[in-house]
Short mmCIF file of N, CA and C in Angstrom, two decimals:
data_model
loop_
_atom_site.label_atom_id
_atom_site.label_comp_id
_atom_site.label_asym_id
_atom_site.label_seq_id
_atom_site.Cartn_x
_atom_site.Cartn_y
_atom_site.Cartn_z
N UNK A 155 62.05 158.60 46.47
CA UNK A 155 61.96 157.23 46.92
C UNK A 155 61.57 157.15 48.38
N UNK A 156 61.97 157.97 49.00
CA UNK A 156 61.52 158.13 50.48
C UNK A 156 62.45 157.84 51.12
N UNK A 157 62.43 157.87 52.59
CA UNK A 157 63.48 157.27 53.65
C UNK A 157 64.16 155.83 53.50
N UNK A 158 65.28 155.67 53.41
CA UNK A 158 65.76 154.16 53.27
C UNK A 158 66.44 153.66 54.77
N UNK A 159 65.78 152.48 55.49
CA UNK A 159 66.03 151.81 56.15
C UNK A 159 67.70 151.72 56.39
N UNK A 160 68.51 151.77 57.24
CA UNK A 160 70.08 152.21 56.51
C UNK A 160 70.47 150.58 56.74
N UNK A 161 69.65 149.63 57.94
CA UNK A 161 70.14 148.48 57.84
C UNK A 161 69.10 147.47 57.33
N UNK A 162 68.33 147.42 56.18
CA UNK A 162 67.48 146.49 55.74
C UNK A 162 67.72 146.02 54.91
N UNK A 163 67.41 145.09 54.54
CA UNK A 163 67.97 143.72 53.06
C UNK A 163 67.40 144.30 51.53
N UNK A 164 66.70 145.11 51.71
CA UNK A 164 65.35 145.05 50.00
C UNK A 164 66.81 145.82 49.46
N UNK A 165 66.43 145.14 48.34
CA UNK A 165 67.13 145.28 47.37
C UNK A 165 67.90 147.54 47.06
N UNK A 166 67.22 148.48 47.50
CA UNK A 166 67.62 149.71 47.62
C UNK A 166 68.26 149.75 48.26
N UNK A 167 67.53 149.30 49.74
CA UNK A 167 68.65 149.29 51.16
C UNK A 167 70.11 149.10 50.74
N UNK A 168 70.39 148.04 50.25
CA UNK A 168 71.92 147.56 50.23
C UNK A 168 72.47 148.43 49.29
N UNK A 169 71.72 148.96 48.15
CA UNK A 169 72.60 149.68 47.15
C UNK A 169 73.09 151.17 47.90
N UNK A 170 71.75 151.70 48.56
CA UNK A 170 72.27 152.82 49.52
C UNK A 170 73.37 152.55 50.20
N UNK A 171 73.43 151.40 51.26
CA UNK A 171 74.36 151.33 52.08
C UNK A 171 75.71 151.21 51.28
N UNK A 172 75.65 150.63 49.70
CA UNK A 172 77.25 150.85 48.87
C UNK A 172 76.99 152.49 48.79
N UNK A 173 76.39 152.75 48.43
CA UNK A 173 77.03 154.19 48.11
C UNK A 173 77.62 154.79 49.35
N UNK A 174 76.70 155.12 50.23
CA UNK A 174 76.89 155.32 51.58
C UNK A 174 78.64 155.07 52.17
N UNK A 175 79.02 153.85 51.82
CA UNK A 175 80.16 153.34 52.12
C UNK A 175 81.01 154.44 51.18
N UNK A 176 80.90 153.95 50.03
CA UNK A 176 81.54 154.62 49.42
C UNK A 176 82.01 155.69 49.83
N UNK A 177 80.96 156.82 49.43
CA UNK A 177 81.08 158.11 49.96
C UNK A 177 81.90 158.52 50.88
N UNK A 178 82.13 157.32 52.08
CA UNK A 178 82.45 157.77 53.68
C UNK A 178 84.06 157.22 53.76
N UNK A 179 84.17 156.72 52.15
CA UNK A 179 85.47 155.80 52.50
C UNK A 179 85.92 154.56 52.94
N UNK A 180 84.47 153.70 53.11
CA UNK A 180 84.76 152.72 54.04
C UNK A 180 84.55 151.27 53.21
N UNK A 181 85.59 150.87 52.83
CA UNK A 181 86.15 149.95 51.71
C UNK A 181 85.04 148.39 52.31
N UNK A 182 85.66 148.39 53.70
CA UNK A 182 85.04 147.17 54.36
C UNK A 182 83.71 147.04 54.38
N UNK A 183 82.70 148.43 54.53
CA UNK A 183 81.01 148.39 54.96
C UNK A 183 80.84 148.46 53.38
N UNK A 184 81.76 148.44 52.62
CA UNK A 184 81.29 148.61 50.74
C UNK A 184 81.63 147.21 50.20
N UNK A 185 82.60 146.33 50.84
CA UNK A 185 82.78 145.07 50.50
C UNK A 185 81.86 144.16 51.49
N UNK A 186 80.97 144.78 52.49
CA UNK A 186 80.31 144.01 53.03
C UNK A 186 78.54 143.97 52.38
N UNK A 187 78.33 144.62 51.30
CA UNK A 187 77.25 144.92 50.69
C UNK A 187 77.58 144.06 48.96
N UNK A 188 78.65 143.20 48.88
CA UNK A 188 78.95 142.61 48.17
C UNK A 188 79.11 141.18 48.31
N UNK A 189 78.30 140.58 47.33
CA UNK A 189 78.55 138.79 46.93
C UNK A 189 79.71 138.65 46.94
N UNK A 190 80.16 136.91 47.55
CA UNK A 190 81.48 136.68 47.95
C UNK A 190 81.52 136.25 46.11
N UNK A 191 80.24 136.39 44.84
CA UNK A 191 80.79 136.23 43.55
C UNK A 191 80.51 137.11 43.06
N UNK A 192 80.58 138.08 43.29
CA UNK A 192 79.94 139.12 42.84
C UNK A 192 80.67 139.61 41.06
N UNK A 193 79.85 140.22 40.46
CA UNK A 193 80.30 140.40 39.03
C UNK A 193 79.89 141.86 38.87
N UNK A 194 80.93 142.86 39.08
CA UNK A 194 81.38 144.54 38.94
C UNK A 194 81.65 144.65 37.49
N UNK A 195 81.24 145.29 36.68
CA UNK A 195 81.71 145.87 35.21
C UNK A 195 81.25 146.82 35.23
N UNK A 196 82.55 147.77 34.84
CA UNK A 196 82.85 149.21 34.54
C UNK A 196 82.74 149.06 32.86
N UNK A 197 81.98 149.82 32.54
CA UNK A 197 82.18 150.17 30.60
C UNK A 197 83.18 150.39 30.32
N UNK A 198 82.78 150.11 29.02
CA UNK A 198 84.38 149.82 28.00
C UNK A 198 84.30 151.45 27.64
N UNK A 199 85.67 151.68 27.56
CA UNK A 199 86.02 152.78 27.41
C UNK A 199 86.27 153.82 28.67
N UNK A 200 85.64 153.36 29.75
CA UNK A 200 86.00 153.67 30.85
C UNK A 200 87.43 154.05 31.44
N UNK A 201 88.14 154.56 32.26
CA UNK A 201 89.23 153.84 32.56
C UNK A 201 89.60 152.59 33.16
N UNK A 202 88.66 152.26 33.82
CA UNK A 202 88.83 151.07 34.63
C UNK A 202 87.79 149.57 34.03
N UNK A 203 87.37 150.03 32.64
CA UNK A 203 86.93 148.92 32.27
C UNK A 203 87.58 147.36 32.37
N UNK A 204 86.46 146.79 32.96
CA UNK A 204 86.46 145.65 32.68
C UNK A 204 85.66 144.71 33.67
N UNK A 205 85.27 143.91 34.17
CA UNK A 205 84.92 142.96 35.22
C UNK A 205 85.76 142.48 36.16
N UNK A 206 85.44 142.49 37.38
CA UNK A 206 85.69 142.15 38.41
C UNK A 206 85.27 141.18 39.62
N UNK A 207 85.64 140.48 39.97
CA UNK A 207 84.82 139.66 40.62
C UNK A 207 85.91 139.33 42.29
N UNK A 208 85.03 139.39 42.95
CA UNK A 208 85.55 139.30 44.38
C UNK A 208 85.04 140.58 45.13
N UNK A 209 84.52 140.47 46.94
CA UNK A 209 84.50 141.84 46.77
C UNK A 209 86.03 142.93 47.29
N UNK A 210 86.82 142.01 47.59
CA UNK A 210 88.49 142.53 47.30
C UNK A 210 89.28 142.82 46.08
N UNK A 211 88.50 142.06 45.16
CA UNK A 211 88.76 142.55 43.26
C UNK A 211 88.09 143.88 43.18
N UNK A 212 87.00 144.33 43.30
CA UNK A 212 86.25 144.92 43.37
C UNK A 212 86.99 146.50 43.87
N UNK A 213 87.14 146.62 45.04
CA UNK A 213 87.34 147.77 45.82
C UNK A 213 89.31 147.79 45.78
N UNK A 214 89.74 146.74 45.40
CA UNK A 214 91.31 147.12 44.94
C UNK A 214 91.18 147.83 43.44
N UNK A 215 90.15 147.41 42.74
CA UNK A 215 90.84 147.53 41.53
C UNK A 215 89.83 148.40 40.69
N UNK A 216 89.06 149.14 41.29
CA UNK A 216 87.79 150.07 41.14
C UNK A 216 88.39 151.47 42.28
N UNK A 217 87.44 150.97 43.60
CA UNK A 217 87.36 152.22 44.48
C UNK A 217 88.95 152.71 44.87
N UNK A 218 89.97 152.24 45.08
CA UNK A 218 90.95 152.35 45.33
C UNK A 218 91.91 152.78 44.37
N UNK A 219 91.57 152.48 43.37
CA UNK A 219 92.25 153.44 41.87
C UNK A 219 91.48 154.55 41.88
N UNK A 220 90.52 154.60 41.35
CA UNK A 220 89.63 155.91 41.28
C UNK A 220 90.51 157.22 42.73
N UNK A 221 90.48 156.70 43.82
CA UNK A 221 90.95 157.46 45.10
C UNK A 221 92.21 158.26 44.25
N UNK A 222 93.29 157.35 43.61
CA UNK A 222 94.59 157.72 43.76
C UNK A 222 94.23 158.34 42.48
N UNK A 223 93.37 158.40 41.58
CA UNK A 223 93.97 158.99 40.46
C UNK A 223 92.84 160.19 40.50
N UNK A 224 91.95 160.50 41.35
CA UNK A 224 90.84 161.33 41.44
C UNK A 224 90.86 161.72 42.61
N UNK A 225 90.85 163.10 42.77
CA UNK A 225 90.43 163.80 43.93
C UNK A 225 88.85 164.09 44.29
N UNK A 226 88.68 163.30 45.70
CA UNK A 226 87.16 164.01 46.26
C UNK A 226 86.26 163.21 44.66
N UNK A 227 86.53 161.89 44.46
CA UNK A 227 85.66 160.98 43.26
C UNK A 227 84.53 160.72 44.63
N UNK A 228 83.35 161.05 43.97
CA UNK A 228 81.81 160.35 44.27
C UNK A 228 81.24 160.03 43.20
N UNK A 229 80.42 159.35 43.86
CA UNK A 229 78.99 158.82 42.93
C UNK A 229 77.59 159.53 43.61
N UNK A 230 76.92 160.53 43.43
CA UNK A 230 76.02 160.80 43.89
C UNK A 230 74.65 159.94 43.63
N UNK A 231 74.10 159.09 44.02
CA UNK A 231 72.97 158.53 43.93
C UNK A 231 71.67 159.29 43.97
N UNK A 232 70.82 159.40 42.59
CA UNK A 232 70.08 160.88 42.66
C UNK A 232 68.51 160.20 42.41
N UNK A 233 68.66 159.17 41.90
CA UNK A 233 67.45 158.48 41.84
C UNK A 233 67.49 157.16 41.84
N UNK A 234 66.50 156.47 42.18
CA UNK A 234 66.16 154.97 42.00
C UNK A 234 65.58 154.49 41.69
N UNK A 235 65.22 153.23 40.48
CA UNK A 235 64.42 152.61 39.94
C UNK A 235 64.27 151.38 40.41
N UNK A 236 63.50 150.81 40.97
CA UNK A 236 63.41 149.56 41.57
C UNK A 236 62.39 148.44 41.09
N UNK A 237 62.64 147.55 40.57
CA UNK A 237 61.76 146.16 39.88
C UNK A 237 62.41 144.86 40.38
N UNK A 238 61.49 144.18 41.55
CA UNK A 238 62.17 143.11 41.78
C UNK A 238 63.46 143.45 42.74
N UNK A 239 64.58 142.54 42.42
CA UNK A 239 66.00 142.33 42.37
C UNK A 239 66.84 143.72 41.76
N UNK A 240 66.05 143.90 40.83
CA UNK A 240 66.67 144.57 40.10
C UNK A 240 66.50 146.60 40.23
N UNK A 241 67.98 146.69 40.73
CA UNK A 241 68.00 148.65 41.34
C UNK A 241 68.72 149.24 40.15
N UNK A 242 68.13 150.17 39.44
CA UNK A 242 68.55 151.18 38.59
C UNK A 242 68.84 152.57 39.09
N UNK A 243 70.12 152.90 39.63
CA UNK A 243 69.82 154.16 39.97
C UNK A 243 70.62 155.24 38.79
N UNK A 244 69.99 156.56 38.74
CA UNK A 244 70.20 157.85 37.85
C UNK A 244 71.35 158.56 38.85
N UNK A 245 72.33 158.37 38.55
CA UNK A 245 73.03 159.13 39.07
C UNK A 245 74.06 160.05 39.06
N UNK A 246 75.21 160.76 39.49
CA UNK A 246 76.43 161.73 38.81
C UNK A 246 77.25 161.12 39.43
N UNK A 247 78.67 161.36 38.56
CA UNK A 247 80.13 161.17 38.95
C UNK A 247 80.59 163.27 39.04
N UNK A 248 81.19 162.85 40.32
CA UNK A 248 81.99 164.22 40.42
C UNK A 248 83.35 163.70 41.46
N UNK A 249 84.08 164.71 40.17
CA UNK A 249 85.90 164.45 41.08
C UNK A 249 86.55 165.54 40.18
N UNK A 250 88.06 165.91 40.68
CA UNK A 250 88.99 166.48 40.19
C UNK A 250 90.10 165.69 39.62
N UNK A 251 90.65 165.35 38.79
CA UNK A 251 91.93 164.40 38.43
C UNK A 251 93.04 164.85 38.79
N UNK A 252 93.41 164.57 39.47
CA UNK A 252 94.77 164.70 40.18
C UNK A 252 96.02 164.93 39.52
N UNK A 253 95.83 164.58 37.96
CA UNK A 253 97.18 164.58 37.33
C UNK A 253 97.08 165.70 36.38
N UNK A 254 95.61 166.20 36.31
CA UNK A 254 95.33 167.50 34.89
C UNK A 254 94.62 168.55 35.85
N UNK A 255 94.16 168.07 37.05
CA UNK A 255 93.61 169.33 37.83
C UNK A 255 92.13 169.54 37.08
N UNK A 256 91.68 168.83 35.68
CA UNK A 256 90.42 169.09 35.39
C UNK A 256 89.19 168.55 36.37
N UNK A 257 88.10 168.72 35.77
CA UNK A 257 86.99 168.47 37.25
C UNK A 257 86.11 167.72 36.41
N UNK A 258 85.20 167.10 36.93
CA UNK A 258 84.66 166.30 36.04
C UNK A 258 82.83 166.14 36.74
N UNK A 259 82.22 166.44 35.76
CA UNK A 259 81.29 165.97 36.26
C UNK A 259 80.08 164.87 34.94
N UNK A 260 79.42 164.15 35.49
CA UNK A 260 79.19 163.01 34.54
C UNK A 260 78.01 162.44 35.05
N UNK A 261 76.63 162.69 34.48
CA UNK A 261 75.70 161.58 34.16
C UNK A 261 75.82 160.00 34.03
N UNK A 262 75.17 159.25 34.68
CA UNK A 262 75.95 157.93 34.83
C UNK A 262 74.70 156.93 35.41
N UNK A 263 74.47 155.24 34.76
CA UNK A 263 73.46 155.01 35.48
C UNK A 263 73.94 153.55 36.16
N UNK A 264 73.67 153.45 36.95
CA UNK A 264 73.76 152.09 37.25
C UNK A 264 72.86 150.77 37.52
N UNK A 265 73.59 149.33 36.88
CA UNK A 265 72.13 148.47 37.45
C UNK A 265 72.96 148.01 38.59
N UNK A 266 72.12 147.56 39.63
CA UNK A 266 72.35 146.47 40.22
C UNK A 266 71.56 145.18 40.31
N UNK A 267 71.89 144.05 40.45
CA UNK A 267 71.28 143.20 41.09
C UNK A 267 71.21 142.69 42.56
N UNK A 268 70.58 142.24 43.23
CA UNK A 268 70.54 142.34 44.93
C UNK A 268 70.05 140.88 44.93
N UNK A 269 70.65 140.08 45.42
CA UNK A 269 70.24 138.64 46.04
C UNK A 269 70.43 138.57 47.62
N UNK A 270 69.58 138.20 48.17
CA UNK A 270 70.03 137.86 49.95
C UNK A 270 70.38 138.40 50.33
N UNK A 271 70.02 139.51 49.81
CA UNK A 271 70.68 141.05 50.83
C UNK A 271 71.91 141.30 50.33
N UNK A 272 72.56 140.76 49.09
CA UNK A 272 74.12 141.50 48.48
C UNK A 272 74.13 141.35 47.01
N UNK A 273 74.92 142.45 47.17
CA UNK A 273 74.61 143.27 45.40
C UNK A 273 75.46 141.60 44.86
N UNK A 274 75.11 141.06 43.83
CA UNK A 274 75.85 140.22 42.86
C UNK A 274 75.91 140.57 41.55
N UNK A 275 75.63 141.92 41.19
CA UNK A 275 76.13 141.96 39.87
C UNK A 275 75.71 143.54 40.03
N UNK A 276 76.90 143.85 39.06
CA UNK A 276 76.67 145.96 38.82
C UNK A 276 76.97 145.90 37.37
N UNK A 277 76.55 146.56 37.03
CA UNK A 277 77.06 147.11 35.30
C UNK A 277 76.70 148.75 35.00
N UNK A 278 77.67 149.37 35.01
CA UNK A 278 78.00 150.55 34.55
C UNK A 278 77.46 151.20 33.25
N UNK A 279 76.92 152.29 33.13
CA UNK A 279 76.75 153.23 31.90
C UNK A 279 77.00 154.84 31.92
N UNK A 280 78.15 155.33 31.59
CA UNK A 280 78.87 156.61 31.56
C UNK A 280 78.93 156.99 30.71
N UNK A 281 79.09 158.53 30.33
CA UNK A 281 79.66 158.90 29.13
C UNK A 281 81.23 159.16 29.27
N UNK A 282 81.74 157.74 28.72
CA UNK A 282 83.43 157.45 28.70
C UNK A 282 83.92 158.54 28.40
N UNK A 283 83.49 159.22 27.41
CA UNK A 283 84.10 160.45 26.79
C UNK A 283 84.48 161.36 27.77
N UNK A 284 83.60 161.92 28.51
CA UNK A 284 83.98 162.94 29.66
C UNK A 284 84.88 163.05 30.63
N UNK A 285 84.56 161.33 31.06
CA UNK A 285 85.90 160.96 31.66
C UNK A 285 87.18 160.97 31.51
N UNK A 286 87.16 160.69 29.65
CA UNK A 286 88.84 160.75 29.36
C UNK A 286 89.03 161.86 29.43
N UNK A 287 88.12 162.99 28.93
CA UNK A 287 88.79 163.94 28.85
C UNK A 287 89.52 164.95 29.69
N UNK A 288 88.43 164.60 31.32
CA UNK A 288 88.90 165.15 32.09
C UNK A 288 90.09 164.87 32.47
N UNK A 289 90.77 163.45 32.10
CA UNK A 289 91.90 162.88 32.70
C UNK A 289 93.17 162.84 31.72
N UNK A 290 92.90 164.07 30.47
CA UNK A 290 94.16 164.07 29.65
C UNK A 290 94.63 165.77 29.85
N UNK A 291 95.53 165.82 29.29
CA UNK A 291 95.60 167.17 29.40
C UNK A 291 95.63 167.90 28.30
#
């Protein structure tokens, strides 16, 4: 995809700068790349399925679980598809589960949508399976 602008509006820019956040821990520069309506859905079957909306719904009840129940959880952002509004990125989940010590690693894609410079809608695609399994014992 090339170099990404780390403070520009197009629709990649901002999804970088969530991951980015992410990655670094920083709840606030990851809720600041979020619609004050924003609409988060994690897949069913997930652990954390379901929709979320706020970007304090969002990072309480997503990034902040994931922390406590996963060790060293990322999202590696490995590619990007970009049309419009609309950012598809190809990416991996890697973490350790904290409660089985298994490790997990996971193919995973995400959409976003990007309005005015903030993500307003994500929807998740994982293979749930991997996830549970890493997290049973």
């Amino acid at each position: 995809m090339g170099l990404i602008e780390a403070n520009g509006n197009a629709p990649a820019d901002v999804v970088r700068r969530q991951y980015l956040a992410s990655a670094a821990g920083d709840l606030a520069a990851l809720r600041a790349t979020l619609a004050p309506d924003v609409e988060w859905t994690e897949m069913a079957g997930f652990p954390l399925a379901g929709t979320y909306r706020t970007p304090e719904g969002v990072t309480s009840n997503v990034m902040e679980k994931l922390g406590a129940d996963w060790e060293g959880w990322a999202a590696h952002d490995d590619q990007y598809v970009v049309e419009g509004e609309n950012v598809v990125v190809l990416a991996r989940y890697t973490a350790k589960h904290r409660g089985t010590g298994k490790q997990l690693n996971a193919r995973v894609v995400h959409h976003f949508v990007v309005r005015g410079g903030l993500i307003v809608r994500f929807e998740q695609f994982v293979d749930t399976a991997l996830v549970r399994d890493a997290a049973q014992a």
